[in-house]
Short mmCIF file of N, CA and C in Angstrom, two decimals:
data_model
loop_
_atom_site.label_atom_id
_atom_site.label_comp_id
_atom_site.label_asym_id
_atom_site.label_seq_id
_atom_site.Cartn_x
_atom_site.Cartn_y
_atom_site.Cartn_z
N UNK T 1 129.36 229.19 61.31
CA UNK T 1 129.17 230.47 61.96
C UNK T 1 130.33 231.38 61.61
N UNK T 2 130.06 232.55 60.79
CA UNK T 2 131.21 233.68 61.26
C UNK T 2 131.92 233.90 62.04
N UNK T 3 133.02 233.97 61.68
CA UNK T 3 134.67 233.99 62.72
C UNK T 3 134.34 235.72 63.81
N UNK T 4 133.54 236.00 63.37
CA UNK T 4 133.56 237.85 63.51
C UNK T 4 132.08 238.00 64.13
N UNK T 5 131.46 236.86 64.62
CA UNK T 5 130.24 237.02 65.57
C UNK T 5 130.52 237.52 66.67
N UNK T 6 129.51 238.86 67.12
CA UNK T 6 129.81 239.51 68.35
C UNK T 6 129.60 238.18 69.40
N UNK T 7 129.28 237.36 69.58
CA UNK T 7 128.61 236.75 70.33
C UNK T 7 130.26 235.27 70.66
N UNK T 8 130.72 235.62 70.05
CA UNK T 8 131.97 234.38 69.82
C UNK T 8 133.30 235.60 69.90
N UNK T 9 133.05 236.45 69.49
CA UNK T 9 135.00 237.38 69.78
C UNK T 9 134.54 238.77 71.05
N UNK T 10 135.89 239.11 71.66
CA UNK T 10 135.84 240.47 71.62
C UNK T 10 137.27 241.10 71.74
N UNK T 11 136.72 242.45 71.77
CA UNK T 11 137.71 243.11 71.55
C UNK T 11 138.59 244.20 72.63
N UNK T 12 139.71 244.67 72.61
CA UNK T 12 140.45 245.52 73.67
C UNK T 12 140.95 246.65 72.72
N UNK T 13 140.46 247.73 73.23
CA UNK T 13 141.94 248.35 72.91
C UNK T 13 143.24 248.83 73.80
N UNK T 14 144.07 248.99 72.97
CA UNK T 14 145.50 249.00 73.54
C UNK T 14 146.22 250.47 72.79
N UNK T 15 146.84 251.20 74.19
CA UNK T 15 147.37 252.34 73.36
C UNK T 15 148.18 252.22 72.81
N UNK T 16 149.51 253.69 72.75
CA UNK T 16 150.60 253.10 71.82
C UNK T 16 151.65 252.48 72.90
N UNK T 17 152.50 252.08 72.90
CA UNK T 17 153.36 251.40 74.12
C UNK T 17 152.60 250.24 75.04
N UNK T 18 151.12 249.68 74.49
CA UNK T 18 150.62 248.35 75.21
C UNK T 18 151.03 247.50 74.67
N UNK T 19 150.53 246.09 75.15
CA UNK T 19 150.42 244.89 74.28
C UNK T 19 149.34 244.18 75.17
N UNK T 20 148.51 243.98 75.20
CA UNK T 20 147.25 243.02 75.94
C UNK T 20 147.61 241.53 75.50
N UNK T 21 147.40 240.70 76.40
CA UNK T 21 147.39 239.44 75.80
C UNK T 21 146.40 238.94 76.57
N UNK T 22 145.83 237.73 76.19
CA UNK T 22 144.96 237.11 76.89
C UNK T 22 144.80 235.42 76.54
N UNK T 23 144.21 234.76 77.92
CA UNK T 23 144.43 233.46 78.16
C UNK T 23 142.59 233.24 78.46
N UNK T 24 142.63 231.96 77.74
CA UNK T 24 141.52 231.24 78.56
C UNK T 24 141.70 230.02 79.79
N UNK T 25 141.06 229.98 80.64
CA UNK T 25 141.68 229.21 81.22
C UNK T 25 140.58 227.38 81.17
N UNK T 26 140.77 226.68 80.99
CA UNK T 26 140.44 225.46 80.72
C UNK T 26 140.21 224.05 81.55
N UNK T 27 138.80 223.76 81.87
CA UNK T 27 138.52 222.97 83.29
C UNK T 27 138.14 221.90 82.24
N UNK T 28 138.87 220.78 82.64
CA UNK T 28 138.79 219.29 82.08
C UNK T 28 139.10 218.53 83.18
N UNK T 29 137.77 217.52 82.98
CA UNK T 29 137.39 216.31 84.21
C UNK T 29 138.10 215.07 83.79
N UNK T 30 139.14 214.56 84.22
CA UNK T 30 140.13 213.03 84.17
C UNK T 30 140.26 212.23 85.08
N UNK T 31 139.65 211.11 84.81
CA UNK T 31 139.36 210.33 85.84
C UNK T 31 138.60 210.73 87.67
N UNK T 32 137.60 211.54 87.50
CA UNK T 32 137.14 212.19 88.45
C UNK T 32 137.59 213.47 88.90
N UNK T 33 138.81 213.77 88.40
CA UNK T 33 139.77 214.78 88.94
C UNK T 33 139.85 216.11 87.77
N UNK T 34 139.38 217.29 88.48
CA UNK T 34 139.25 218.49 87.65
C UNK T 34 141.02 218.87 87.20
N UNK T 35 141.18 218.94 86.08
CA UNK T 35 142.33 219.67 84.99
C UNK T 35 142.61 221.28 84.78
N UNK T 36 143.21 222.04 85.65
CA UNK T 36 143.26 222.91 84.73
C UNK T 36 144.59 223.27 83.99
N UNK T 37 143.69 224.26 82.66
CA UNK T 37 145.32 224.41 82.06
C UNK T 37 144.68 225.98 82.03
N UNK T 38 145.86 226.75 80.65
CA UNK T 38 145.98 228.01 79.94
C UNK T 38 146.11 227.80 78.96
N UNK T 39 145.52 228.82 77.89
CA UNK T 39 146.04 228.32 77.16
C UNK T 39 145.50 230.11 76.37
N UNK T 40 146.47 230.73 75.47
CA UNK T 40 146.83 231.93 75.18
C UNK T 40 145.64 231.61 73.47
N UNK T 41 144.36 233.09 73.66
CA UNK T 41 143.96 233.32 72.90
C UNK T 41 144.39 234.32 71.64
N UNK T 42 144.19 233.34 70.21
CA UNK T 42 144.11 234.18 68.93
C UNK T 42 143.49 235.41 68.94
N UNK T 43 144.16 236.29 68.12
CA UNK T 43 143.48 237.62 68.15
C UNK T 43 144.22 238.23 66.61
N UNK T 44 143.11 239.50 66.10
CA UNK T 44 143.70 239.87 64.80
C UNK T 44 143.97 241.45 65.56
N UNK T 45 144.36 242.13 64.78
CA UNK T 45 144.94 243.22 65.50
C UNK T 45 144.71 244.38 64.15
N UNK T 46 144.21 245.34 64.53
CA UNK T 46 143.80 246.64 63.16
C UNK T 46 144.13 247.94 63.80
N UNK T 47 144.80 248.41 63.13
CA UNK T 47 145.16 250.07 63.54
C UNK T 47 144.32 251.38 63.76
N UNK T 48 143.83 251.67 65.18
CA UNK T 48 142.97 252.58 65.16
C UNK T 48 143.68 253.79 65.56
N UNK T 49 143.10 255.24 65.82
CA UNK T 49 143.50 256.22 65.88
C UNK T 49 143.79 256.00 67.20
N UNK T 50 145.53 256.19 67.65
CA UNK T 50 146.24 256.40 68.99
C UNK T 50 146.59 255.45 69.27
N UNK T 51 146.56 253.83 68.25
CA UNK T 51 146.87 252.30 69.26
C UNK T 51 145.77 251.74 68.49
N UNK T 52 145.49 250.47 69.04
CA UNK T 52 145.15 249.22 68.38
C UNK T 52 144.09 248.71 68.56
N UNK T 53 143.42 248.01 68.03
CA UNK T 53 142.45 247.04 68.65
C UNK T 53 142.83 245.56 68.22
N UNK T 54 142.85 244.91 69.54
CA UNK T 54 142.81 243.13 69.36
C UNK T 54 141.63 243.18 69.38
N UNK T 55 141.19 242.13 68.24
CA UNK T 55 139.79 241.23 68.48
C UNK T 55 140.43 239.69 68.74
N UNK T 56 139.93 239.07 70.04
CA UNK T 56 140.51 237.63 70.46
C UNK T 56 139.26 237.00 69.83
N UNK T 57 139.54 235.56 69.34
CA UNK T 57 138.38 234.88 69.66
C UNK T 57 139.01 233.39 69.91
N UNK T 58 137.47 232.30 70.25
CA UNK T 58 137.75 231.43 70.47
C UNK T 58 138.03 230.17 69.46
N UNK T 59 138.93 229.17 69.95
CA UNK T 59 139.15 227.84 68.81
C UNK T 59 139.20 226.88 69.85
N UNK T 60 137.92 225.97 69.85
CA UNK T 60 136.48 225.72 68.90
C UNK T 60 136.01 227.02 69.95
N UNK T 61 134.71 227.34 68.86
CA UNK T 61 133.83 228.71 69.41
C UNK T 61 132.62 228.37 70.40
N UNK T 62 132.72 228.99 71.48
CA UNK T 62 131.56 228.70 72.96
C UNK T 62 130.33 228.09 72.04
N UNK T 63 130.45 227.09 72.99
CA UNK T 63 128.52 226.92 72.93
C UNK T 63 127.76 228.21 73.24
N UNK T 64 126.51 228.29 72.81
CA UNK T 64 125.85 228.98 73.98
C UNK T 64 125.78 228.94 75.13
N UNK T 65 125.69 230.09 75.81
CA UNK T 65 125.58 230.12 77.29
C UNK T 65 126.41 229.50 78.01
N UNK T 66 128.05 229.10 77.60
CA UNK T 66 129.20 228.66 78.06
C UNK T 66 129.66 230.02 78.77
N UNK T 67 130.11 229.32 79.78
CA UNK T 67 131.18 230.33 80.52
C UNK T 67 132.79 230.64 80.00
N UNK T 68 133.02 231.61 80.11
CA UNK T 68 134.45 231.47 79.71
C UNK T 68 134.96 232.26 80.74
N UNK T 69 136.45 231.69 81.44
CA UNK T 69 137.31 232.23 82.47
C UNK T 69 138.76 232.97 81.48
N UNK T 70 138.67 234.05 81.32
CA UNK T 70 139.65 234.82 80.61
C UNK T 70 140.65 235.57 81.67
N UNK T 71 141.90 235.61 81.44
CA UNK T 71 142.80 236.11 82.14
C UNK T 71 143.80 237.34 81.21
N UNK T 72 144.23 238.53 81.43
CA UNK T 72 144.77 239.41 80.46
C UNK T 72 145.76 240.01 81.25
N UNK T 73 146.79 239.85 80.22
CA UNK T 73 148.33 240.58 80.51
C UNK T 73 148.30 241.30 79.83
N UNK T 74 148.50 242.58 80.50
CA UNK T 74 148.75 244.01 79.78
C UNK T 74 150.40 244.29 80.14
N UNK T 75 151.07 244.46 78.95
CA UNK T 75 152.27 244.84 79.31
C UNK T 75 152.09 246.28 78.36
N UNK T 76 153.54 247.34 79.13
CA UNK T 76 153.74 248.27 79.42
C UNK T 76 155.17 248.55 79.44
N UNK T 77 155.42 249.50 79.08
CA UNK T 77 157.29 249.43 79.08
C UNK T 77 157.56 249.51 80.72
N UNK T 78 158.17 248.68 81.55
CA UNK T 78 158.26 248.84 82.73
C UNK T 78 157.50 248.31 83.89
N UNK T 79 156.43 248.02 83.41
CA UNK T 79 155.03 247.53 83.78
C UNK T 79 154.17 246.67 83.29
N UNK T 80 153.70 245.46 84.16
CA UNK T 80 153.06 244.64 83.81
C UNK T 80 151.32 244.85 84.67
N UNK T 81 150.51 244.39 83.95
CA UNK T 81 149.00 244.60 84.39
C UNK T 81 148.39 243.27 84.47
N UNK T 82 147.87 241.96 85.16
CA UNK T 82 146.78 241.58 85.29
C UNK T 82 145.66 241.33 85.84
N UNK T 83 144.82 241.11 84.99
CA UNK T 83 143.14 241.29 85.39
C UNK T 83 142.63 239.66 84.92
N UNK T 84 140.98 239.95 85.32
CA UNK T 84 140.31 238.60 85.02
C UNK T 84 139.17 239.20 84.42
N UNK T 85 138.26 238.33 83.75
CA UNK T 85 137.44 238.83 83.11
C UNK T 85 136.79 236.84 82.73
N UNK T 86 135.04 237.29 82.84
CA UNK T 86 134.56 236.40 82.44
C UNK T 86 133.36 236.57 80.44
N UNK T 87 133.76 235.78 80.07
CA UNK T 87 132.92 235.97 78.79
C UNK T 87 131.95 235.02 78.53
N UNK T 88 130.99 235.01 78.37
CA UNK T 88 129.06 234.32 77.62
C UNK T 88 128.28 235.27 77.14
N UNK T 89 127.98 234.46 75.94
CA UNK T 89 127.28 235.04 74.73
C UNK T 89 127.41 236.06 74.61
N UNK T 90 128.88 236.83 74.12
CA UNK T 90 129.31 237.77 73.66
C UNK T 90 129.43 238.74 74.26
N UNK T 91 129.68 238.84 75.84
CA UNK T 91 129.36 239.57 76.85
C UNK T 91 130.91 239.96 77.78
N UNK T 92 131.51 240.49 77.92
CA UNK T 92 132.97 240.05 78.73
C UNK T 92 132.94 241.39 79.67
N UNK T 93 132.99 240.47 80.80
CA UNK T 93 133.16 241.76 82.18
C UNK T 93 134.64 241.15 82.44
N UNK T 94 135.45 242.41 82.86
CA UNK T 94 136.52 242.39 83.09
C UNK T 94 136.48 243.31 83.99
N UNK T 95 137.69 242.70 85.30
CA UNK T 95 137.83 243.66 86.53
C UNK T 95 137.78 242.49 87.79
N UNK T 96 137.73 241.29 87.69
CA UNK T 96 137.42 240.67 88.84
C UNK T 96 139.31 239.85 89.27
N UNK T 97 139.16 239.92 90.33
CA UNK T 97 140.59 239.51 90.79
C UNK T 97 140.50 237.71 90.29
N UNK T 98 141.84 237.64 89.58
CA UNK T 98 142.17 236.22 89.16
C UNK T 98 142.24 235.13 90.07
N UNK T 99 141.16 234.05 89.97
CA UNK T 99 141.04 233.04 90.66
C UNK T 99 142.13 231.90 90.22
N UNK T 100 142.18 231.26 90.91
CA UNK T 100 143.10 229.55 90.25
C UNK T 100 144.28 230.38 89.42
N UNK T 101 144.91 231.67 89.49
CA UNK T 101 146.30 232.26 88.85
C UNK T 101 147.26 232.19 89.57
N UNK T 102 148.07 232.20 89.19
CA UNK T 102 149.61 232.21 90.11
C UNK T 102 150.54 232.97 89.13
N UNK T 103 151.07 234.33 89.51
CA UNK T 103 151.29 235.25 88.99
C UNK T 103 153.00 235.47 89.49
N UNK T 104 153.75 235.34 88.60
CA UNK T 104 155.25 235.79 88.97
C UNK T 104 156.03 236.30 87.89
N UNK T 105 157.48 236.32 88.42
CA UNK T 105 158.40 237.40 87.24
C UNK T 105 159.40 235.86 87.59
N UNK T 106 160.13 235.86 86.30
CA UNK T 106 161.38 234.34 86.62
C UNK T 106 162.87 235.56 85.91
N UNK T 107 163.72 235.79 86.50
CA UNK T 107 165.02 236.13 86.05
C UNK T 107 166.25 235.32 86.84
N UNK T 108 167.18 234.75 85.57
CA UNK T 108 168.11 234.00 85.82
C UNK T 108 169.54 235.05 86.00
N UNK T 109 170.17 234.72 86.71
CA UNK T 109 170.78 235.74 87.37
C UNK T 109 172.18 234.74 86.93
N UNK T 110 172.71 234.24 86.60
CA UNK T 110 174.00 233.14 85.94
C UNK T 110 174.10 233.98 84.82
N UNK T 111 175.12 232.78 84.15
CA UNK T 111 175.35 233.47 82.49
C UNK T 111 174.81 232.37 81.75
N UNK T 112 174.61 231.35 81.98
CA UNK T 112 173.83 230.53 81.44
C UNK T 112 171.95 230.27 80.70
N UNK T 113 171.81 230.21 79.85
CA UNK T 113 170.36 229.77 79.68
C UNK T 113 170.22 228.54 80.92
N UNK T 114 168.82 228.53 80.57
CA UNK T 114 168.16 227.45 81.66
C UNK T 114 166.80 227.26 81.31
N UNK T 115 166.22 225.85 81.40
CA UNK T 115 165.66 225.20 80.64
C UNK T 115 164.29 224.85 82.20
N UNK T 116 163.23 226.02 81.94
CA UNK T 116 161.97 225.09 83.08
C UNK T 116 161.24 223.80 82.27
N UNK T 117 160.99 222.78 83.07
CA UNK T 117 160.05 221.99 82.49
C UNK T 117 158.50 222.19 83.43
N UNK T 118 158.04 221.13 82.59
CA UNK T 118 156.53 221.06 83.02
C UNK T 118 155.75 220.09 82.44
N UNK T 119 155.03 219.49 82.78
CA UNK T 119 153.58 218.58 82.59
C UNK T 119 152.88 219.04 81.95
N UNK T 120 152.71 218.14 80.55
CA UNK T 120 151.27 218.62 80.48
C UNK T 120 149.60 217.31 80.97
N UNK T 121 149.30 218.71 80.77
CA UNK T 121 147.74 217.32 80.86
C UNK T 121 147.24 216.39 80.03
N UNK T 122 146.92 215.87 80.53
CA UNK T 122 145.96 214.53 79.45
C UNK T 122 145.69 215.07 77.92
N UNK T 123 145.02 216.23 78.26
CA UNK T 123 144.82 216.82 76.80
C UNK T 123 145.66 217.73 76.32
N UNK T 124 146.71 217.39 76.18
CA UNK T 124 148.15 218.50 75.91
C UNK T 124 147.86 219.43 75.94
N UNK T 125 147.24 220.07 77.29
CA UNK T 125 146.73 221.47 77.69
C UNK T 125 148.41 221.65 78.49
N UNK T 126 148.95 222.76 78.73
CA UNK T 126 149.39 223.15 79.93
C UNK T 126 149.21 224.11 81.10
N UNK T 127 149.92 223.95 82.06
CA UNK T 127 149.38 225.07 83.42
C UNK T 127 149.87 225.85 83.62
N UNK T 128 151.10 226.68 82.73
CA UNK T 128 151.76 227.25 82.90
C UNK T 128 151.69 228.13 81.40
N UNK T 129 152.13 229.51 81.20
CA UNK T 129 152.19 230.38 80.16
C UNK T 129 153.25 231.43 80.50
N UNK T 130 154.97 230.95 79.95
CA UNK T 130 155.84 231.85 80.48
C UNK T 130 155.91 233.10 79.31
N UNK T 131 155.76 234.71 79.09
CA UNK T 131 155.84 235.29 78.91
C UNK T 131 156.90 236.43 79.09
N UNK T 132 157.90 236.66 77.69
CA UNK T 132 158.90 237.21 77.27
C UNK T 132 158.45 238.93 77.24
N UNK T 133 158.45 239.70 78.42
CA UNK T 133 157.41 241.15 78.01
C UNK T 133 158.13 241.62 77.44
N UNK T 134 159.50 242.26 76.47
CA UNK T 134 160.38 242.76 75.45
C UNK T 134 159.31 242.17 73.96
N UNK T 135 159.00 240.97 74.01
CA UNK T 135 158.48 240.11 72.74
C UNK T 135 157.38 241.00 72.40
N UNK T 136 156.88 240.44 74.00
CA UNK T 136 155.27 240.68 73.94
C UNK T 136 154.47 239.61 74.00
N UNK T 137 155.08 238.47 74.24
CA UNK T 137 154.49 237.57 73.32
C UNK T 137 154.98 236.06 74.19
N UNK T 138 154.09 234.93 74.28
CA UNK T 138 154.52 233.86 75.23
C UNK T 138 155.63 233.04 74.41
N UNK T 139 156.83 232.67 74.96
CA UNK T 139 157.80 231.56 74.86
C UNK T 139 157.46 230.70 74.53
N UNK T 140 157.43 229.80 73.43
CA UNK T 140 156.92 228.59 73.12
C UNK T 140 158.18 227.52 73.20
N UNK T 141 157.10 226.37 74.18
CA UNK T 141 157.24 225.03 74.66
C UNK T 141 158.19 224.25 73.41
N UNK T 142 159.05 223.75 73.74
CA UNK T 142 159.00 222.16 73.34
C UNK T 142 159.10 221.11 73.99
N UNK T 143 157.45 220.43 73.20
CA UNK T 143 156.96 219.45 73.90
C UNK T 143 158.37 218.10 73.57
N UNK T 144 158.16 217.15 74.60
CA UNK T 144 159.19 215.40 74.56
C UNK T 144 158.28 214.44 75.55
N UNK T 145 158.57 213.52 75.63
CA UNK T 145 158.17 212.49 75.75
C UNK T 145 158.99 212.35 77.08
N UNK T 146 158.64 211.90 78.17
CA UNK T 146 159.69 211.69 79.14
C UNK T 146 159.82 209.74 79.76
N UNK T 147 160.83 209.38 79.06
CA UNK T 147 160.68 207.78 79.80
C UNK T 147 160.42 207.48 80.98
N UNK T 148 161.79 208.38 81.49
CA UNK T 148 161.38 208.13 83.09
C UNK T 148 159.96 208.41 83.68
N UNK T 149 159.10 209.08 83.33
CA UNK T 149 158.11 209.35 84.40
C UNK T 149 156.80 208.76 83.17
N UNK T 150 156.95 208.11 81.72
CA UNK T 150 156.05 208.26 81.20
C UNK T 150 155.19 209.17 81.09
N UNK T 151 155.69 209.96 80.37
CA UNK T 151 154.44 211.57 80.39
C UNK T 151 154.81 212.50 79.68
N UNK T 152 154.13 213.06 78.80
CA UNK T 152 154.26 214.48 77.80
C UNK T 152 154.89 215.40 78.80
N UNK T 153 155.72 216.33 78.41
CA UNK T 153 156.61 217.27 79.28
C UNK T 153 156.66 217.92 78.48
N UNK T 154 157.08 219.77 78.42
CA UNK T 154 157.31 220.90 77.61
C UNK T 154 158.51 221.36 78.52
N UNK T 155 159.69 221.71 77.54
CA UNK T 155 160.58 222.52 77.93
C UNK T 155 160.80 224.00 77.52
N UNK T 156 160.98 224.85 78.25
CA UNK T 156 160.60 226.49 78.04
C UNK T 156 162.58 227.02 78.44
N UNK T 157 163.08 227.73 77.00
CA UNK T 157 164.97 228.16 77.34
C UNK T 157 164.22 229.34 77.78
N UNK T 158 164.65 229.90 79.23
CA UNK T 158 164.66 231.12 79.49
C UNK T 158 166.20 231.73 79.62
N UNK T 159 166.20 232.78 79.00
CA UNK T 159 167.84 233.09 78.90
C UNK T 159 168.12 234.10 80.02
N UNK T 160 169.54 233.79 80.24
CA UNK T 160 169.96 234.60 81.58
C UNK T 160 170.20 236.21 81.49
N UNK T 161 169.82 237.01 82.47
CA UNK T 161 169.87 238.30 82.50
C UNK T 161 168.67 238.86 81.69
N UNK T 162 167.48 238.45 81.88
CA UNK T 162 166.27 238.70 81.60
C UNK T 162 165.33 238.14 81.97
N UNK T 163 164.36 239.62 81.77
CA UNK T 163 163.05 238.84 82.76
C UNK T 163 161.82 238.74 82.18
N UNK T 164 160.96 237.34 82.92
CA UNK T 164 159.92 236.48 82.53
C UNK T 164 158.54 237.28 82.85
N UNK T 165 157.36 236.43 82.63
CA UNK T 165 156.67 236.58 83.40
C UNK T 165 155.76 235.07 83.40
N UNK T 166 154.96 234.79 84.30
CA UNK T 166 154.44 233.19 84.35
C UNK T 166 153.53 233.84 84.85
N UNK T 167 152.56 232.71 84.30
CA UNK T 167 151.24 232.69 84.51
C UNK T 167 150.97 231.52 84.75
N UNK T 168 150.33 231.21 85.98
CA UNK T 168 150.04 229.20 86.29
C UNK T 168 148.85 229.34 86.72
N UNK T 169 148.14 228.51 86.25
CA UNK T 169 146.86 228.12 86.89
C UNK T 169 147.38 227.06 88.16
N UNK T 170 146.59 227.19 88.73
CA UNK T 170 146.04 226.31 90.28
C UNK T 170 145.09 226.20 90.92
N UNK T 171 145.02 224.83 91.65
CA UNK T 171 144.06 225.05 92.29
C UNK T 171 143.77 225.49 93.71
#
């Protein structure tokens, strides 16, 4: 199937001074017990008159008639925006208040970096998506192995005298 099926991407635009980002959010059943993670969607980006257009799509691409739970950070110089939005068969309403999100700002106030950890899931999904709004762009994990607790863990350097933004799923 074409990477560029209306029915599998869509698209935002963003003026000049945005950056949209967007998350799917991800329900996996383990051992009886529902999973969720985040996990930050691909997108190509083309220059239109006044700002941009992202086209996101998905990796692997919806079945038919799959639901998709999409979450979008709009940053802004000064300002942060999120929304929810659901997508099937090429369809995406956006505007509904974020379910299972947990929405905050993290600034370290020391002179030190500092190091959050976190879990991941069974399927090296995680529940967490910390976001650098200067970048634009999410902080990437490094994943380790943890003896003590036996379990995949991701460590995220957030540096001091600047600010985050997190995105956690919950239930």
């Amino acid at each position: 199937m074409d990477m560029f099926d209306g029915r599998k991407v869509f698209s935002v635009y963003d003026g000049q001074g945005m950056n949209t980002l967007a998350f799917q959010i991800n329900k996996n059943m383990d051992n009886g017990v529902e999973i969720l993670s985040i996990e930050k969607l691909k997108s190509f980006i083309e220059s239109v008159q006044n700002g941009y257009r992202k086209t996101f799509f998905f990796n692997p691409e919806p079945a038919d008639e799959e639901l998709k739970e999409i979450v979008f950070l709009t940053i802004k110089p000064g300002e942060a925006i999120l929304n929810a939005g659901d997508f099937k068969d090429g369809i995406l309403h956006v505007g509904k208040k974020p379910g299972n999100i947990k929405y905050s700002s993290i600034k370290i106030t020391g002179d030190e970096s500092e190091y959050k950890e976190f879990q991941y899931t069974p399927n090296f999904k995680r529940p967490i998506a910390i976001v650098d709004p200067i970048l634009g762009d999410e902080v990437k994990p490094v994943v380790f192995f943890d003896t003590n607790t036996n379990s995949m863990k991701a460590r995220m350097k957030i540096l001091p005298h600047k600010s985050y933004i997190a995105i956690e799923v919950v239930k």
